[in-house]
């Protein structure tokens, strides 16, 4: 009997503080930085994003999203044997945010303490992180190394932003999304296609690091927006087509494209290349901004809870981000 990995529950969480473009325009004006709602909407499609407060960590967002995904799957923390968190904004240098999340889930109640001992680690592939994490969990389940996995994308990207740099600080937001992925005899994940090209490390990076007890380098996000844009548009189509070919599907078979929510212009361009109408593209970028590794599971959960994405439908997830990394996953929900 072929063993598959199937998503059995989704969940997501956004920090309560919603920052509209106008809120950001006002905040930046106080710093002498000029931007406008019109510019942000026209160039990116973003109207608002959510930011954490000073006391909230990535693992807190991951915890809320995970609890919702577990409830949707009808699972308890102690049922899990694998936790993978995709993030570029971990709570600490180490241990992993996945380990911290495991501890928070273990503290839910007496039975949940049974989660202790399950494998837990982070995946760092920036905005492609969730696609990478899902692919790793799929491989571990199909190899028989795990049966019930929690796969999370969680970010507090607001912590990495330079609010004096209007070309980047208007683009990003905070949030988390999670799925429960289980071994199944029914097909779920049909194909994964992952890539990285380290020649482009410098076009999107946070070049700071800890050195002798000090942060050395510049610990804020740096991006060559136009270089990222050009690479993203070309690479996403290739990954999507490869995942589709591997699954034996045509683009027309896809019920929903769930792209990384970086910029509406990148998303529409990919949809056009795949000849997919925008009615079949899940969009949250207007309300969430770019939440990096959290954006795909956030959009997935948003569509599921809105009743738009339904069990049995064919989905194509695709991400692109720093590294440069990119990839796609084709799956039946
Ligand atoms: N408000 C007003 N004006 C601005 C702003 C702003 N927030 N930002 C830039 N501008 C100005 C620039 O200064 C420039 O002015 P100039 O012509 O007088 O020099 C003008 O707008 C055009 O700037 P461009 O950089 O050419 O604008 P572009 O159309 O390329 O849009 C953007 C910039 C939105 C960043 C675009 O390049 C983009 O979306 N790139 C991809 C970004 C992306 O997807 N990143 C995430 C990858 S995922 C990850 O791994 C984190």
XYZ file of C-alpha atoms and ligand atoms in Angstrom:
384
model
C 0.000 0.000 0.000
C 1.432 3.362 -1.004
C 1.827 5.644 1.943
C 0.955 9.286 1.402
C 1.138 12.442 3.522
C -2.099 14.404 3.687
C -3.094 17.710 5.300
C -5.791 16.982 7.879
C -6.126 20.410 9.501
C -5.096 24.030 9.003
C -4.810 27.003 11.359
C -3.444 30.523 11.385
C -2.966 33.522 13.604
C -2.383 37.234 13.050
C -1.319 39.558 15.857
C -4.238 41.867 16.715
C -2.486 45.141 15.801
C -3.529 45.927 12.215
C -1.483 48.667 10.583
C -3.111 50.202 7.508
C -1.054 51.932 4.829
C -2.254 55.262 6.193
C -1.136 54.291 9.728
C 2.290 53.498 8.287
C 2.371 56.713 6.227
C 1.769 58.666 9.455
C 4.362 56.649 11.420
C 7.008 57.138 8.711
C 6.204 60.855 8.342
C 7.275 61.292 11.964
C 10.682 59.897 10.911
C 10.833 62.205 7.895
C 10.216 59.301 5.483
C 7.730 59.944 2.686
C 5.402 57.319 1.230
C 1.725 57.070 0.325
C -1.181 54.642 0.322
C -1.429 55.072 -3.483
C 2.232 54.110 -4.074
C 2.041 51.044 -1.833
C -1.254 49.798 -3.306
C -0.231 50.406 -6.916
C 3.238 48.795 -6.677
C 2.440 45.945 -4.280
C -1.319 45.453 -3.731
C -0.766 45.786 0.029
C -3.361 47.780 2.008
C -2.529 46.651 5.552
C -0.342 44.318 7.584
C -0.304 43.095 11.195
C 2.557 43.828 13.610
C 3.327 42.148 16.946
C 3.764 44.109 20.164
C 7.116 44.186 21.976
C 6.300 41.174 24.163
C 5.223 38.707 21.467
C 7.643 36.220 19.934
C 7.475 34.119 16.787
C 6.765 31.027 18.918
C 3.676 32.764 20.393
C 2.213 33.251 16.908
C 3.228 29.683 15.974
C 1.538 28.361 19.126
C -1.826 30.011 18.363
C -1.786 28.852 14.725
C -0.768 25.326 15.816
C -3.589 25.034 18.367
C -6.086 25.962 15.635
C -4.591 23.467 13.159
C -4.611 20.687 15.772
C -8.264 21.423 16.616
C -9.194 21.379 12.907
C -7.441 17.997 12.515
C -9.065 16.582 15.672
C -5.586 15.972 17.084
C -3.903 16.605 20.444
C -0.288 17.713 20.952
C 0.631 14.232 22.232
C -0.391 12.742 18.844
C 2.488 14.556 17.133
C 5.807 12.873 16.384
C 7.334 15.719 14.355
C 7.323 19.532 14.507
C 8.924 21.655 11.791
C 8.842 25.442 12.014
C 9.823 27.495 8.976
C 11.054 30.893 10.122
C 13.725 33.532 9.533
C 12.777 35.330 12.739
C 13.407 32.713 15.460
C 12.871 33.633 19.125
C 16.565 32.979 19.829
C 19.764 32.054 17.983
C 19.119 28.619 19.509
C 17.298 26.472 20.539
C 14.963 26.198 17.581
C 11.573 27.889 17.598
C 10.171 24.379 17.031
C 11.599 23.256 20.401
C 10.134 26.329 22.105
C 6.787 25.649 20.418
C 6.924 22.038 21.611
C 7.395 23.252 25.198
C 4.424 25.633 24.901
C 2.205 22.861 23.501
C 3.362 20.486 26.265
C 2.156 22.976 28.879
C -1.429 23.049 27.553
C -2.631 20.302 29.932
C -1.432 17.078 31.590
C -2.026 14.884 28.527
C -0.247 17.334 26.206
C 2.979 16.740 28.148
C 3.175 13.555 26.067
C 4.436 15.653 23.155
C 7.889 15.779 24.787
C 10.316 13.610 22.848
C 8.916 14.198 19.388
C 11.402 15.470 16.793
C 11.433 19.261 16.452
C 13.556 21.534 14.274
C 13.460 24.749 12.247
C 13.844 25.188 8.512
C 15.428 28.393 7.199
C 14.552 29.121 3.582
C 13.127 32.626 4.121
C 9.874 33.071 2.167
C 10.155 29.591 0.635
C 10.436 28.144 4.152
C 6.958 26.657 4.377
C 7.272 24.919 1.001
C 10.618 23.473 2.146
C 9.208 22.410 5.533
C 6.177 20.741 3.967
C 8.426 18.854 1.537
C 10.670 17.623 4.377
C 7.677 16.495 6.454
C 6.188 14.745 3.402
C 9.460 12.884 2.796
C 9.750 11.848 6.463
C 6.165 10.559 6.532
C 6.510 8.635 3.272
C 9.792 7.137 4.536
C 7.995 5.926 7.673
C 9.952 8.218 10.019
C 6.877 10.152 11.157
C 3.107 9.647 11.168
C 1.654 12.912 12.433
C 3.546 16.148 11.793
C 2.912 19.779 12.650
C 4.316 22.053 9.935
C 4.357 25.747 10.744
C 5.392 28.977 9.038
C 5.750 31.783 11.584
C 7.392 35.202 11.421
C 7.847 38.460 13.271
C 9.350 40.236 10.263
C 8.529 43.668 11.717
C 11.586 43.123 13.959
C 13.873 43.075 10.907
C 12.569 46.225 9.258
C 14.421 49.501 8.881
C 11.633 52.098 9.114
C 13.947 54.640 7.495
C 13.984 52.528 4.313
C 10.668 53.099 2.541
C 11.554 50.633 -0.217
C 11.299 47.683 2.202
C 9.459 48.627 5.405
C 6.073 48.978 3.683
C 6.166 45.410 2.342
C 6.241 43.061 5.333
C 4.024 41.884 8.185
C 3.852 39.353 11.036
C 1.771 36.189 11.387
C 1.731 32.392 11.470
C 0.068 29.506 9.667
C 0.169 25.794 10.440
C -0.957 22.459 9.053
C -1.208 18.968 10.507
C 0.232 16.509 7.982
C -0.571 12.829 8.528
C 0.295 9.468 7.002
C -2.623 8.294 4.899
C -3.611 5.708 2.345
C -5.386 8.480 0.424
C -3.242 10.691 -1.827
C -2.316 14.080 -0.400
C 0.989 15.653 -1.371
C 1.581 14.653 -4.992
C 4.834 16.441 -5.839
C 7.481 18.768 -4.400
C 10.048 20.811 -6.310
C 12.718 22.704 -4.340
C 15.592 24.921 -5.468
C 18.221 27.382 -4.240
C 20.837 29.515 -5.979
C 23.355 30.972 -3.537
C 24.806 33.271 -6.179
C 21.971 35.654 -5.262
C 22.550 35.708 -1.480
C 23.103 39.490 -1.499
C 19.898 40.676 -3.207
C 17.723 39.840 -0.192
C 19.361 39.458 3.191
C 19.696 40.557 6.817
C 23.485 40.754 6.989
C 23.930 41.012 10.782
C 25.217 38.252 13.063
C 26.178 37.704 16.692
C 29.929 38.023 17.292
C 31.629 38.054 20.699
C 28.438 39.120 22.440
C 27.703 41.944 19.980
C 25.566 42.177 16.881
C 28.014 42.715 14.019
C 26.911 43.950 10.611
C 23.542 45.421 9.804
C 20.683 43.428 11.388
C 17.919 44.885 9.179
C 16.413 43.688 5.935
C 18.196 44.722 2.721
C 16.630 44.092 -0.659
C 17.273 44.889 -4.292
C 13.556 44.922 -5.102
C 13.871 44.959 -8.878
C 16.390 42.089 -8.963
C 14.136 40.039 -6.653
C 11.110 40.854 -8.786
C 12.737 39.736 -12.047
C 14.118 36.506 -10.603
C 10.861 35.644 -8.833
C 8.674 35.955 -11.911
C 10.902 33.666 -13.983
C 11.616 31.044 -11.349
C 8.091 30.569 -9.983
C 6.678 29.482 -13.318
C 9.446 26.886 -13.714
C 8.903 25.389 -10.246
C 5.133 25.314 -10.742
C 5.449 23.516 -14.083
C 7.930 20.987 -12.661
C 5.691 20.156 -9.680
C 2.685 19.819 -11.996
C 4.585 17.521 -14.385
C 5.791 15.376 -11.477
C 2.183 15.077 -10.223
C 0.944 14.278 -13.731
C -1.373 17.299 -13.644
C -2.035 20.183 -16.040
C -2.244 23.779 -14.783
C -5.953 23.685 -15.705
C -6.475 20.848 -13.162
C -5.564 23.180 -10.293
C -8.512 24.394 -8.192
C -6.388 26.889 -6.246
C -2.977 28.429 -6.687
C -1.721 29.469 -3.241
C 1.324 31.638 -3.917
C 3.700 33.319 -1.519
C 2.044 36.693 -0.898
C 4.888 39.107 -1.677
C 3.493 41.386 -4.333
C 0.264 41.278 -6.360
C 2.207 41.974 -9.557
C 4.409 38.873 -9.085
C 1.290 36.801 -8.322
C -0.716 37.974 -11.350
C 2.257 37.502 -13.633
C 2.710 33.872 -12.463
C -1.013 33.158 -12.805
C -0.973 34.601 -16.337
C 1.999 32.418 -17.309
C 0.185 29.346 -15.983
C -3.030 30.506 -17.756
C -4.908 30.368 -14.453
C -7.749 32.886 -13.928
C -7.317 35.094 -10.845
C -10.563 33.600 -9.430
C -8.491 30.484 -8.746
C -5.670 32.333 -6.965
C -5.873 32.728 -3.178
C -5.000 36.307 -2.242
C -4.260 37.719 1.200
C -1.400 40.095 0.336
C -3.754 43.109 0.496
C -4.518 42.461 4.157
C -1.411 40.637 5.472
C 1.490 42.093 3.468
C 4.444 39.767 2.991
C 4.645 37.505 6.059
C 7.536 35.482 4.585
C 7.356 31.784 5.611
C 3.918 32.346 7.162
C 2.255 33.690 4.030
C 1.359 30.415 2.269
C -0.134 28.585 5.295
C -1.923 31.813 6.291
C -3.484 32.064 2.818
C -4.334 28.348 2.846
C -6.091 28.566 6.200
C -7.827 31.784 5.183
C -9.294 30.008 2.116
C -10.260 26.877 4.051
C -12.039 28.821 6.796
C -13.823 31.025 4.252
C -15.215 27.834 2.676
C -13.448 28.578 -0.627
C -10.821 25.821 -0.451
C -12.544 22.462 0.000
C -11.484 18.862 0.733
C -10.664 16.929 -2.439
C -9.505 20.018 -4.350
C -6.144 20.211 -6.084
C -3.814 22.914 -4.775
C -0.524 24.303 -6.010
C 1.599 26.057 -3.357
C 4.597 28.073 -4.530
C 7.170 30.192 -2.774
C 10.188 32.332 -3.525
C 12.550 34.189 -1.241
C 15.982 34.998 0.107
C 18.778 32.577 -0.581
C 17.715 32.781 -3.410
C 15.222 29.951 -2.794
C 12.121 28.842 -4.622
C 9.838 25.837 -4.880
C 6.357 24.429 -5.323
C 4.177 21.694 -3.834
C 1.206 20.091 -5.628
C -1.330 18.410 -3.356
C -4.881 17.160 -3.020
C -6.550 18.458 0.126
N 6.789 55.050 -1.244
C 6.957 55.948 -2.230
N 7.914 55.838 -3.153
C 8.736 54.778 -3.075
C 8.610 53.800 -2.076
C 7.596 53.964 -1.131
N 7.387 53.086 -0.129
N 9.554 52.867 -2.262
C 10.256 53.254 -3.351
N 9.759 54.395 -3.841
C 10.219 55.159 -5.008
C 11.667 54.934 -5.305
O 12.491 55.779 -4.522
C 11.729 55.266 -6.783
O 11.772 56.683 -6.900
P 12.699 57.372 -8.047
O 12.135 56.860 -9.342
O 12.482 58.811 -7.797
O 14.081 56.868 -7.779
C 10.380 54.795 -7.298
O 9.525 54.674 -6.147
C 10.443 53.466 -8.010
O 11.186 52.555 -7.227
P 11.415 51.086 -7.708
O 12.302 50.364 -6.734
O 11.822 51.092 -9.147
O 9.920 50.525 -7.604
P 9.348 49.157 -8.141
O 8.269 49.402 -9.110
O 10.450 48.219 -8.547
O 8.666 48.561 -6.843
C 9.045 46.922 -5.130
C 9.471 48.288 -5.706
C 7.594 46.995 -4.703
C 9.922 46.620 -3.924
C 9.209 45.861 -6.219
O 10.491 45.930 -6.788
C 8.987 44.465 -5.692
O 7.910 44.103 -5.312
N 10.038 43.613 -5.704
C 9.928 42.262 -5.200
C 9.959 42.319 -3.731
C 9.621 41.016 -3.101
O 8.776 40.296 -3.564
N 10.296 40.756 -2.003
C 10.012 39.677 -1.178
C 10.677 38.432 -1.576
S 10.309 37.296 -0.397
C 11.503 37.162 0.851
O 12.294 36.275 0.781
C 11.534 38.129 2.005
